[in-house]
């Protein structure tokens, strides 16, 4: 993995770390399932109108939309709404990394080197240490809900990789077409048919501006930019190479929760965060020599989609 692509993976981790703070703010203004559906609808409408459908098998497009866009955020938003702390949510959701590696080994027959296995093991050990130190902060149900979201993310990772889109941004945008219907249906059944739309109307007021800003961040920065880069990286590298970078997300999430929300990390958590970073770096293979074809693909392809796309 080249240094440039490592920096892109770190950028995605930073964007997704801020995602949890945005969710925290958004849940103060919207019901959880409605917020999750609205997040995707904001992108789905312009995608349908202006972006050509990605030239990938429909099963992988739907699989990506259901796993990454529907299952992940349905369980995550509900978990945070019923008491999952922001920093801890950013940690537990990163179980998607070992889930992705495991699923990649099971279904894609991807093999891990000893170095990768040790690095991922260290990162998981760091996650476990943080989880133990925060065990008193959350009840069992929110933690289990967040783990279900992590498993959805892992399935979405594999579907996006198997789709092998020629234009990854198109896949990212069209993925957002899948979640709104199941999420809004679930919202109507559990939150009521009018609760979400009333909250949306209130968002266009001075008091509702933080919720509106959170929605924009969730839709544009976390989904379009973050997921677009992630999909591009997942296409270029084995799942076991890219997935460990998601373990950096809780470092950002816990830091933001500490600064903005006053969730103070313990010494154990800070040490574990260092272990996570070291594990990610160790678990990523050193850049290999590139062939002429690889050089063209790396330099001429844009970061999150072809420069000729309508997106």
PDB file of C-alpha atoms in Angstrom, residues 30-294:
ATOM      1  CA  UNK A  30     -34.309  13.602  14.862  1.00  0.00           C
ATOM      2  CA  UNK A  31     -35.624  10.100  15.660  1.00  0.00           C
ATOM      3  CA  UNK A  32     -32.811   7.576  15.011  1.00  0.00           C
ATOM      4  CA  UNK A  33     -34.265   5.519  12.153  1.00  0.00           C
ATOM      5  CA  UNK A  34     -35.636   8.595  10.406  1.00  0.00           C
ATOM      6  CA  UNK A  35     -32.230  10.293  10.680  1.00  0.00           C
ATOM      7  CA  UNK A  36     -30.534   7.230   9.188  1.00  0.00           C
ATOM      8  CA  UNK A  37     -32.987   7.172   6.276  1.00  0.00           C
ATOM      9  CA  UNK A  38     -32.811  10.926   5.726  1.00  0.00           C
ATOM     10  CA  UNK A  39     -29.021  10.757   5.643  1.00  0.00           C
ATOM     11  CA  UNK A  40     -29.207   8.400   2.675  1.00  0.00           C
ATOM     12  CA  UNK A  41     -32.156  10.111   0.962  1.00  0.00           C
ATOM     13  CA  UNK A  42     -30.205  13.370   0.701  1.00  0.00           C
ATOM     14  CA  UNK A  43     -27.707  11.546  -1.520  1.00  0.00           C
ATOM     15  CA  UNK A  44     -30.077   9.084  -3.215  1.00  0.00           C
ATOM     16  CA  UNK A  45     -32.224  11.708  -4.965  1.00  0.00           C
ATOM     17  CA  UNK A  46     -29.403  13.513  -6.839  1.00  0.00           C
ATOM     18  CA  UNK A  47     -27.738  10.151  -7.525  1.00  0.00           C
ATOM     19  CA  UNK A  48     -30.869   8.860  -9.262  1.00  0.00           C
ATOM     20  CA  UNK A  49     -31.277  12.087 -11.251  1.00  0.00           C
ATOM     21  CA  UNK A  50     -27.725  12.871 -12.301  1.00  0.00           C
ATOM     22  CA  UNK A  51     -25.391   9.894 -11.827  1.00  0.00           C
ATOM     23  CA  UNK A  52     -25.328   6.909 -14.212  1.00  0.00           C
ATOM     24  CA  UNK A  53     -25.979   3.571 -12.530  1.00  0.00           C
ATOM     25  CA  UNK A  54     -22.681   1.808 -11.777  1.00  0.00           C
ATOM     26  CA  UNK A  55     -21.823  -1.002 -14.145  1.00  0.00           C
ATOM     27  CA  UNK A  56     -21.732  -3.692 -11.484  1.00  0.00           C
ATOM     28  CA  UNK A  57     -23.924  -6.739 -10.787  1.00  0.00           C
ATOM     29  CA  UNK A  58     -27.102  -5.675  -8.987  1.00  0.00           C
ATOM     30  CA  UNK A  59     -26.580  -8.266  -6.241  1.00  0.00           C
ATOM     31  CA  UNK A  60     -23.383  -6.506  -5.101  1.00  0.00           C
ATOM     32  CA  UNK A  61     -24.986  -3.071  -5.353  1.00  0.00           C
ATOM     33  CA  UNK A  62     -27.922  -4.198  -3.198  1.00  0.00           C
ATOM     34  CA  UNK A  63     -25.599  -6.101  -0.887  1.00  0.00           C
ATOM     35  CA  UNK A  64     -23.465  -3.009  -0.352  1.00  0.00           C
ATOM     36  CA  UNK A  65     -26.533  -0.827   0.227  1.00  0.00           C
ATOM     37  CA  UNK A  66     -28.140  -3.274   2.651  1.00  0.00           C
ATOM     38  CA  UNK A  67     -24.976  -4.123   4.587  1.00  0.00           C
ATOM     39  CA  UNK A  68     -23.118  -0.812   4.737  1.00  0.00           C
ATOM     40  CA  UNK A  69     -26.001   1.633   4.347  1.00  0.00           C
ATOM     41  CA  UNK A  70     -28.943  -0.088   6.035  1.00  0.00           C
ATOM     42  CA  UNK A  71     -27.905  -2.669   8.629  1.00  0.00           C
ATOM     43  CA  UNK A  72     -24.898  -0.731   9.916  1.00  0.00           C
ATOM     44  CA  UNK A  73     -26.683   2.562  10.501  1.00  0.00           C
ATOM     45  CA  UNK A  74     -29.990   1.091  11.627  1.00  0.00           C
ATOM     46  CA  UNK A  75     -28.321  -0.691  14.534  1.00  0.00           C
ATOM     47  CA  UNK A  76     -25.749   2.050  15.245  1.00  0.00           C
ATOM     48  CA  UNK A  77     -28.275   4.905  15.401  1.00  0.00           C
ATOM     49  CA  UNK A  78     -30.658   2.908  17.587  1.00  0.00           C
ATOM     50  CA  UNK A  79     -27.791   1.837  19.870  1.00  0.00           C
ATOM     51  CA  UNK A  80     -26.675   5.428  20.405  1.00  0.00           C
ATOM     52  CA  UNK A  81     -30.259   6.544  20.921  1.00  0.00           C
ATOM     53  CA  UNK A  82     -30.788   3.987  23.714  1.00  0.00           C
ATOM     54  CA  UNK A  83     -27.628   4.860  25.598  1.00  0.00           C
ATOM     55  CA  UNK A  84     -24.450   3.857  23.759  1.00  0.00           C
ATOM     56  CA  UNK A  85     -21.837   6.554  24.609  1.00  0.00           C
ATOM     57  CA  UNK A  86     -20.370   8.359  21.602  1.00  0.00           C
ATOM     58  CA  UNK A  87     -16.746   7.385  22.230  1.00  0.00           C
ATOM     59  CA  UNK A  88     -17.572   3.778  23.056  1.00  0.00           C
ATOM     60  CA  UNK A  89     -19.761   3.498  19.946  1.00  0.00           C
ATOM     61  CA  UNK A  90     -16.830   4.573  17.787  1.00  0.00           C
ATOM     62  CA  UNK A  91     -14.810   1.788  19.402  1.00  0.00           C
ATOM     63  CA  UNK A  92     -17.237  -1.126  19.282  1.00  0.00           C
ATOM     64  CA  UNK A  93     -18.261  -0.464  15.680  1.00  0.00           C
ATOM     65  CA  UNK A  94     -14.664  -1.117  14.638  1.00  0.00           C
ATOM     66  CA  UNK A  95     -15.286  -4.798  15.213  1.00  0.00           C
ATOM     67  CA  UNK A  96     -16.092  -4.487  11.491  1.00  0.00           C
ATOM     68  CA  UNK A  97     -12.330  -4.699  10.814  1.00  0.00           C
ATOM     69  CA  UNK A  98     -11.757  -8.222  12.164  1.00  0.00           C
ATOM     70  CA  UNK A  99     -15.211  -9.182  10.849  1.00  0.00           C
ATOM     71  CA  UNK A 100     -14.131  -8.023   7.355  1.00  0.00           C
ATOM     72  CA  UNK A 101     -10.835  -9.904   7.533  1.00  0.00           C
ATOM     73  CA  UNK A 102     -12.618 -13.045   8.694  1.00  0.00           C
ATOM     74  CA  UNK A 103     -15.263 -12.810   5.968  1.00  0.00           C
ATOM     75  CA  UNK A 104     -12.557 -12.086   3.377  1.00  0.00           C
ATOM     76  CA  UNK A 105     -10.715 -15.227   4.420  1.00  0.00           C
ATOM     77  CA  UNK A 106     -13.905 -17.320   4.411  1.00  0.00           C
ATOM     78  CA  UNK A 107     -15.513 -16.113   1.185  1.00  0.00           C
ATOM     79  CA  UNK A 108     -12.712 -14.551  -0.878  1.00  0.00           C
ATOM     80  CA  UNK A 109      -9.916 -16.921   0.206  1.00  0.00           C
ATOM     81  CA  UNK A 110      -7.633 -13.997   1.076  1.00  0.00           C
ATOM     82  CA  UNK A 111      -4.550 -15.052   3.034  1.00  0.00           C
ATOM     83  CA  UNK A 112      -2.946 -13.018   5.798  1.00  0.00           C
ATOM     84  CA  UNK A 113       0.796 -12.733   6.241  1.00  0.00           C
ATOM     85  CA  UNK A 114       2.298 -13.258   9.682  1.00  0.00           C
ATOM     86  CA  UNK A 115       3.009  -9.535   9.931  1.00  0.00           C
ATOM     87  CA  UNK A 116      -0.613  -8.665   9.111  1.00  0.00           C
ATOM     88  CA  UNK A 117      -1.928 -11.197  11.601  1.00  0.00           C
ATOM     89  CA  UNK A 118       0.303  -9.830  14.380  1.00  0.00           C
ATOM     90  CA  UNK A 119      -0.627  -6.224  13.567  1.00  0.00           C
ATOM     91  CA  UNK A 120      -4.355  -6.939  13.524  1.00  0.00           C
ATOM     92  CA  UNK A 121      -3.980  -8.950  16.710  1.00  0.00           C
ATOM     93  CA  UNK A 122      -2.315  -5.984  18.446  1.00  0.00           C
ATOM     94  CA  UNK A 123      -5.028  -3.627  17.240  1.00  0.00           C
ATOM     95  CA  UNK A 124      -7.772  -5.956  18.444  1.00  0.00           C
ATOM     96  CA  UNK A 125      -5.949  -6.270  21.767  1.00  0.00           C
ATOM     97  CA  UNK A 126      -6.000  -2.482  22.055  1.00  0.00           C
ATOM     98  CA  UNK A 127      -9.718  -2.439  21.287  1.00  0.00           C
ATOM     99  CA  UNK A 128     -10.314  -5.101  23.922  1.00  0.00           C
ATOM    100  CA  UNK A 129      -8.403  -3.072  26.526  1.00  0.00           C
ATOM    101  CA  UNK A 130     -10.517   0.011  25.806  1.00  0.00           C
ATOM    102  CA  UNK A 131     -13.692  -2.078  25.902  1.00  0.00           C
ATOM    103  CA  UNK A 132     -12.796  -3.460  29.327  1.00  0.00           C
ATOM    104  CA  UNK A 133     -12.014   0.006  30.686  1.00  0.00           C
ATOM    105  CA  UNK A 134     -15.350   1.301  29.390  1.00  0.00           C
ATOM    106  CA  UNK A 135     -17.414  -1.769  30.301  1.00  0.00           C
ATOM    107  CA  UNK A 136     -19.265   0.122  33.004  1.00  0.00           C
ATOM    108  CA  UNK A 137     -20.301   2.872  30.601  1.00  0.00           C
ATOM    109  CA  UNK A 138     -22.883   0.959  28.588  1.00  0.00           C
ATOM    110  CA  UNK A 139     -25.498  -1.734  29.100  1.00  0.00           C
ATOM    111  CA  UNK A 140     -25.280  -4.990  27.169  1.00  0.00           C
ATOM    112  CA  UNK A 141     -28.089  -4.277  24.660  1.00  0.00           C
ATOM    113  CA  UNK A 142     -26.532  -1.110  23.133  1.00  0.00           C
ATOM    114  CA  UNK A 143     -23.199  -2.925  22.786  1.00  0.00           C
ATOM    115  CA  UNK A 144     -24.832  -5.882  21.019  1.00  0.00           C
ATOM    116  CA  UNK A 145     -26.749  -3.534  18.713  1.00  0.00           C
ATOM    117  CA  UNK A 146     -23.496  -1.796  17.785  1.00  0.00           C
ATOM    118  CA  UNK A 147     -21.827  -5.130  17.067  1.00  0.00           C
ATOM    119  CA  UNK A 148     -24.701  -5.988  14.706  1.00  0.00           C
ATOM    120  CA  UNK A 149     -23.992  -2.719  12.928  1.00  0.00           C
ATOM    121  CA  UNK A 150     -20.324  -3.683  12.669  1.00  0.00           C
ATOM    122  CA  UNK A 151     -21.238  -6.979  11.033  1.00  0.00           C
ATOM    123  CA  UNK A 152     -23.390  -5.110   8.496  1.00  0.00           C
ATOM    124  CA  UNK A 153     -20.416  -2.866   7.704  1.00  0.00           C
ATOM    125  CA  UNK A 154     -18.203  -5.919   7.152  1.00  0.00           C
ATOM    126  CA  UNK A 155     -20.667  -7.477   4.686  1.00  0.00           C
ATOM    127  CA  UNK A 156     -20.889  -4.152   2.884  1.00  0.00           C
ATOM    128  CA  UNK A 157     -17.088  -4.044   2.603  1.00  0.00           C
ATOM    129  CA  UNK A 158     -16.997  -7.400   0.879  1.00  0.00           C
ATOM    130  CA  UNK A 159     -19.867  -6.560  -1.469  1.00  0.00           C
ATOM    131  CA  UNK A 160     -18.184  -3.309  -2.538  1.00  0.00           C
ATOM    132  CA  UNK A 161     -14.961  -5.220  -3.214  1.00  0.00           C
ATOM    133  CA  UNK A 162     -16.725  -7.956  -5.187  1.00  0.00           C
ATOM    134  CA  UNK A 163     -18.597  -5.322  -7.207  1.00  0.00           C
ATOM    135  CA  UNK A 164     -15.210  -4.058  -8.554  1.00  0.00           C
ATOM    136  CA  UNK A 165     -16.787  -0.854  -9.890  1.00  0.00           C
ATOM    137  CA  UNK A 166     -14.969   0.899 -12.763  1.00  0.00           C
ATOM    138  CA  UNK A 167     -16.075   4.187 -11.158  1.00  0.00           C
ATOM    139  CA  UNK A 168     -16.152   3.722  -7.370  1.00  0.00           C
ATOM    140  CA  UNK A 169     -17.929   7.029  -6.680  1.00  0.00           C
ATOM    141  CA  UNK A 170     -20.889   5.871  -8.740  1.00  0.00           C
ATOM    142  CA  UNK A 171     -21.202   2.791  -6.557  1.00  0.00           C
ATOM    143  CA  UNK A 172     -20.956   4.872  -3.379  1.00  0.00           C
ATOM    144  CA  UNK A 173     -23.690   7.245  -4.530  1.00  0.00           C
ATOM    145  CA  UNK A 174     -26.008   4.539  -5.838  1.00  0.00           C
ATOM    146  CA  UNK A 175     -25.522   2.509  -2.662  1.00  0.00           C
ATOM    147  CA  UNK A 176     -27.523   5.285  -0.975  1.00  0.00           C
ATOM    148  CA  UNK A 177     -30.548   4.479  -3.145  1.00  0.00           C
ATOM    149  CA  UNK A 178     -31.086   1.173  -1.315  1.00  0.00           C
ATOM    150  CA  UNK A 179     -31.421   2.162   2.405  1.00  0.00           C
ATOM    151  CA  UNK A 180     -34.149   4.875   2.446  1.00  0.00           C
ATOM    152  CA  UNK A 181     -37.119   2.567   1.822  1.00  0.00           C
ATOM    153  CA  UNK A 182     -36.325  -0.030   4.546  1.00  0.00           C
ATOM    154  CA  UNK A 183     -35.169   2.676   6.997  1.00  0.00           C
ATOM    155  CA  UNK A 184     -38.213   4.913   6.503  1.00  0.00           C
ATOM    156  CA  UNK A 185     -40.487   1.865   6.711  1.00  0.00           C
ATOM    157  CA  UNK A 186     -38.885   0.870  10.011  1.00  0.00           C
ATOM    158  CA  UNK A 187     -39.183   4.476  11.225  1.00  0.00           C
ATOM    159  CA  UNK A 188     -42.873   4.636  10.367  1.00  0.00           C
ATOM    160  CA  UNK A 189     -43.574   1.372  12.186  1.00  0.00           C
ATOM    161  CA  UNK A 190     -41.568   2.122  15.342  1.00  0.00           C
ATOM    162  CA  UNK A 191     -41.337   5.925  15.596  1.00  0.00           C
ATOM    163  CA  UNK A 192     -44.657   6.939  14.068  1.00  0.00           C
ATOM    164  CA  UNK A 193     -45.511   8.282  10.599  1.00  0.00           C
ATOM    165  CA  UNK A 194     -45.222  11.961  11.508  1.00  0.00           C
ATOM    166  CA  UNK A 195     -42.451  12.185  14.100  1.00  0.00           C
ATOM    167  CA  UNK A 196     -39.557  12.372  11.669  1.00  0.00           C
ATOM    168  CA  UNK A 197     -41.141  14.861   9.289  1.00  0.00           C
ATOM    169  CA  UNK A 198     -42.084  17.150  12.188  1.00  0.00           C
ATOM    170  CA  UNK A 199     -38.453  17.021  13.338  1.00  0.00           C
ATOM    171  CA  UNK A 200     -37.306  17.862   9.800  1.00  0.00           C
ATOM    172  CA  UNK A 201     -39.546  20.918   9.710  1.00  0.00           C
ATOM    173  CA  UNK A 202     -38.178  22.095  13.055  1.00  0.00           C
ATOM    174  CA  UNK A 203     -34.609  21.710  11.740  1.00  0.00           C
ATOM    175  CA  UNK A 204     -35.092  24.796   9.534  1.00  0.00           C
ATOM    176  CA  UNK A 205     -35.026  27.096  12.532  1.00  0.00           C
ATOM    177  CA  UNK A 206     -32.295  28.696  14.609  1.00  0.00           C
ATOM    178  CA  UNK A 207     -32.623  25.979  17.270  1.00  0.00           C
ATOM    179  CA  UNK A 208     -32.558  23.254  14.644  1.00  0.00           C
ATOM    180  CA  UNK A 209     -29.448  24.391  12.766  1.00  0.00           C
ATOM    181  CA  UNK A 210     -27.079  22.038  14.678  1.00  0.00           C
ATOM    182  CA  UNK A 211     -29.227  19.087  13.621  1.00  0.00           C
ATOM    183  CA  UNK A 212     -29.218  20.284  10.014  1.00  0.00           C
ATOM    184  CA  UNK A 213     -25.437  20.720  10.095  1.00  0.00           C
ATOM    185  CA  UNK A 214     -25.091  17.194  11.513  1.00  0.00           C
ATOM    186  CA  UNK A 215     -27.225  15.851   8.665  1.00  0.00           C
ATOM    187  CA  UNK A 216     -25.023  17.572   6.056  1.00  0.00           C
ATOM    188  CA  UNK A 217     -21.863  16.163   7.651  1.00  0.00           C
ATOM    189  CA  UNK A 218     -23.329  12.654   7.815  1.00  0.00           C
ATOM    190  CA  UNK A 219     -24.466  12.751   4.195  1.00  0.00           C
ATOM    191  CA  UNK A 220     -21.628  14.564   2.440  1.00  0.00           C
ATOM    192  CA  UNK A 221     -18.436  14.172   4.464  1.00  0.00           C
ATOM    193  CA  UNK A 222     -18.963  10.766   6.088  1.00  0.00           C
ATOM    194  CA  UNK A 223     -20.910   9.053   3.293  1.00  0.00           C
ATOM    195  CA  UNK A 224     -19.924  10.604  -0.051  1.00  0.00           C
ATOM    196  CA  UNK A 225     -16.311  11.549   0.690  1.00  0.00           C
ATOM    197  CA  UNK A 226     -15.428   8.939   3.316  1.00  0.00           C
ATOM    198  CA  UNK A 227     -17.246   5.983   1.795  1.00  0.00           C
ATOM    199  CA  UNK A 228     -16.164   6.964  -1.708  1.00  0.00           C
ATOM    200  CA  UNK A 229     -12.480   6.850  -0.796  1.00  0.00           C
ATOM    201  CA  UNK A 230     -13.021   3.648   1.201  1.00  0.00           C
ATOM    202  CA  UNK A 231     -14.731   1.909  -1.735  1.00  0.00           C
ATOM    203  CA  UNK A 232     -11.881   2.962  -4.025  1.00  0.00           C
ATOM    204  CA  UNK A 233      -9.291   1.550  -1.619  1.00  0.00           C
ATOM    205  CA  UNK A 234     -11.246  -1.682  -1.104  1.00  0.00           C
ATOM    206  CA  UNK A 235     -11.258  -2.191  -4.853  1.00  0.00           C
ATOM    207  CA  UNK A 236      -7.490  -1.753  -5.174  1.00  0.00           C
ATOM    208  CA  UNK A 237      -6.311  -3.803  -2.172  1.00  0.00           C
ATOM    209  CA  UNK A 238      -7.303  -7.010  -0.341  1.00  0.00           C
ATOM    210  CA  UNK A 239      -9.833  -6.526   2.451  1.00  0.00           C
ATOM    211  CA  UNK A 240      -7.232  -7.493   5.048  1.00  0.00           C
ATOM    212  CA  UNK A 241      -4.987  -4.594   3.953  1.00  0.00           C
ATOM    213  CA  UNK A 242      -7.620  -1.827   4.012  1.00  0.00           C
ATOM    214  CA  UNK A 243      -9.894  -2.929   6.865  1.00  0.00           C
ATOM    215  CA  UNK A 244      -7.355  -2.440   9.714  1.00  0.00           C
ATOM    216  CA  UNK A 245      -7.348   1.319   9.090  1.00  0.00           C
ATOM    217  CA  UNK A 246     -10.905   1.486  10.388  1.00  0.00           C
ATOM    218  CA  UNK A 247      -9.381   0.697  13.797  1.00  0.00           C
ATOM    219  CA  UNK A 248      -8.111   4.299  13.827  1.00  0.00           C
ATOM    220  CA  UNK A 249     -11.702   5.578  13.901  1.00  0.00           C
ATOM    221  CA  UNK A 250     -12.210   5.071  17.663  1.00  0.00           C
ATOM    222  CA  UNK A 251      -9.025   7.012  18.375  1.00  0.00           C
ATOM    223  CA  UNK A 252     -10.600  10.018  16.646  1.00  0.00           C
ATOM    224  CA  UNK A 253     -14.056   9.305  18.049  1.00  0.00           C
ATOM    225  CA  UNK A 254     -12.908   9.004  21.657  1.00  0.00           C
ATOM    226  CA  UNK A 255     -10.741  12.125  21.336  1.00  0.00           C
ATOM    227  CA  UNK A 256     -13.634  14.191  19.968  1.00  0.00           C
ATOM    228  CA  UNK A 257     -15.996  12.845  22.607  1.00  0.00           C
ATOM    229  CA  UNK A 258     -13.479  13.854  25.276  1.00  0.00           C
ATOM    230  CA  UNK A 259     -12.986  17.387  23.910  1.00  0.00           C
ATOM    231  CA  UNK A 260     -16.575  18.214  22.959  1.00  0.00           C
ATOM    232  CA  UNK A 261     -18.715  16.042  25.231  1.00  0.00           C
ATOM    233  CA  UNK A 262     -16.427  15.715  28.237  1.00  0.00           C
ATOM    234  CA  UNK A 263     -16.011  11.925  27.962  1.00  0.00           C
ATOM    235  CA  UNK A 264     -12.540  11.666  29.522  1.00  0.00           C
ATOM    236  CA  UNK A 265     -10.420   8.697  28.392  1.00  0.00           C
ATOM    237  CA  UNK A 266      -8.451   6.861  31.048  1.00  0.00           C
ATOM    238  CA  UNK A 267      -4.725   6.145  30.926  1.00  0.00           C
ATOM    239  CA  UNK A 268      -5.565   2.598  29.825  1.00  0.00           C
ATOM    240  CA  UNK A 269      -7.560   3.943  26.894  1.00  0.00           C
ATOM    241  CA  UNK A 270      -4.785   6.274  25.807  1.00  0.00           C
ATOM    242  CA  UNK A 271      -2.201   3.480  25.922  1.00  0.00           C
ATOM    243  CA  UNK A 272      -4.572   1.186  24.048  1.00  0.00           C
ATOM    244  CA  UNK A 273      -5.074   3.857  21.376  1.00  0.00           C
ATOM    245  CA  UNK A 274      -1.299   3.885  20.797  1.00  0.00           C
ATOM    246  CA  UNK A 275      -1.354   0.080  20.516  1.00  0.00           C
ATOM    247  CA  UNK A 276      -4.160   0.340  17.938  1.00  0.00           C
ATOM    248  CA  UNK A 277      -2.199   2.800  15.801  1.00  0.00           C
ATOM    249  CA  UNK A 278       0.919   0.628  16.020  1.00  0.00           C
ATOM    250  CA  UNK A 279      -1.072  -2.468  15.137  1.00  0.00           C
ATOM    251  CA  UNK A 280      -2.566  -0.804  12.067  1.00  0.00           C
ATOM    252  CA  UNK A 281       0.850   0.320  10.856  1.00  0.00           C
ATOM    253  CA  UNK A 282       2.372  -3.111  11.481  1.00  0.00           C
ATOM    254  CA  UNK A 283      -0.566  -4.890   9.866  1.00  0.00           C
ATOM    255  CA  UNK A 284      -0.235  -2.960   6.613  1.00  0.00           C
ATOM    256  CA  UNK A 285       2.243  -4.482   4.139  1.00  0.00           C
ATOM    257  CA  UNK A 286       5.067  -2.237   3.012  1.00  0.00           C
ATOM    258  CA  UNK A 287       4.618  -0.771  -0.480  1.00  0.00           C
ATOM    259  CA  UNK A 288       5.608  -3.248  -3.154  1.00  0.00           C
ATOM    260  CA  UNK A 289       7.211  -2.405  -6.466  1.00  0.00           C
ATOM    261  CA  UNK A 290       4.544  -1.247  -8.894  1.00  0.00           C
ATOM    262  CA  UNK A 291       4.244  -2.400 -12.465  1.00  0.00           C
ATOM    263  CA  UNK A 292       3.748   0.157 -15.240  1.00  0.00           C
ATOM    264  CA  UNK A 293       0.015  -0.679 -15.308  1.00  0.00           C
ATOM    265  CA  UNK A 294      -0.281  -0.146 -11.571  1.00  0.00           C
TER     266      UNK A 294
END
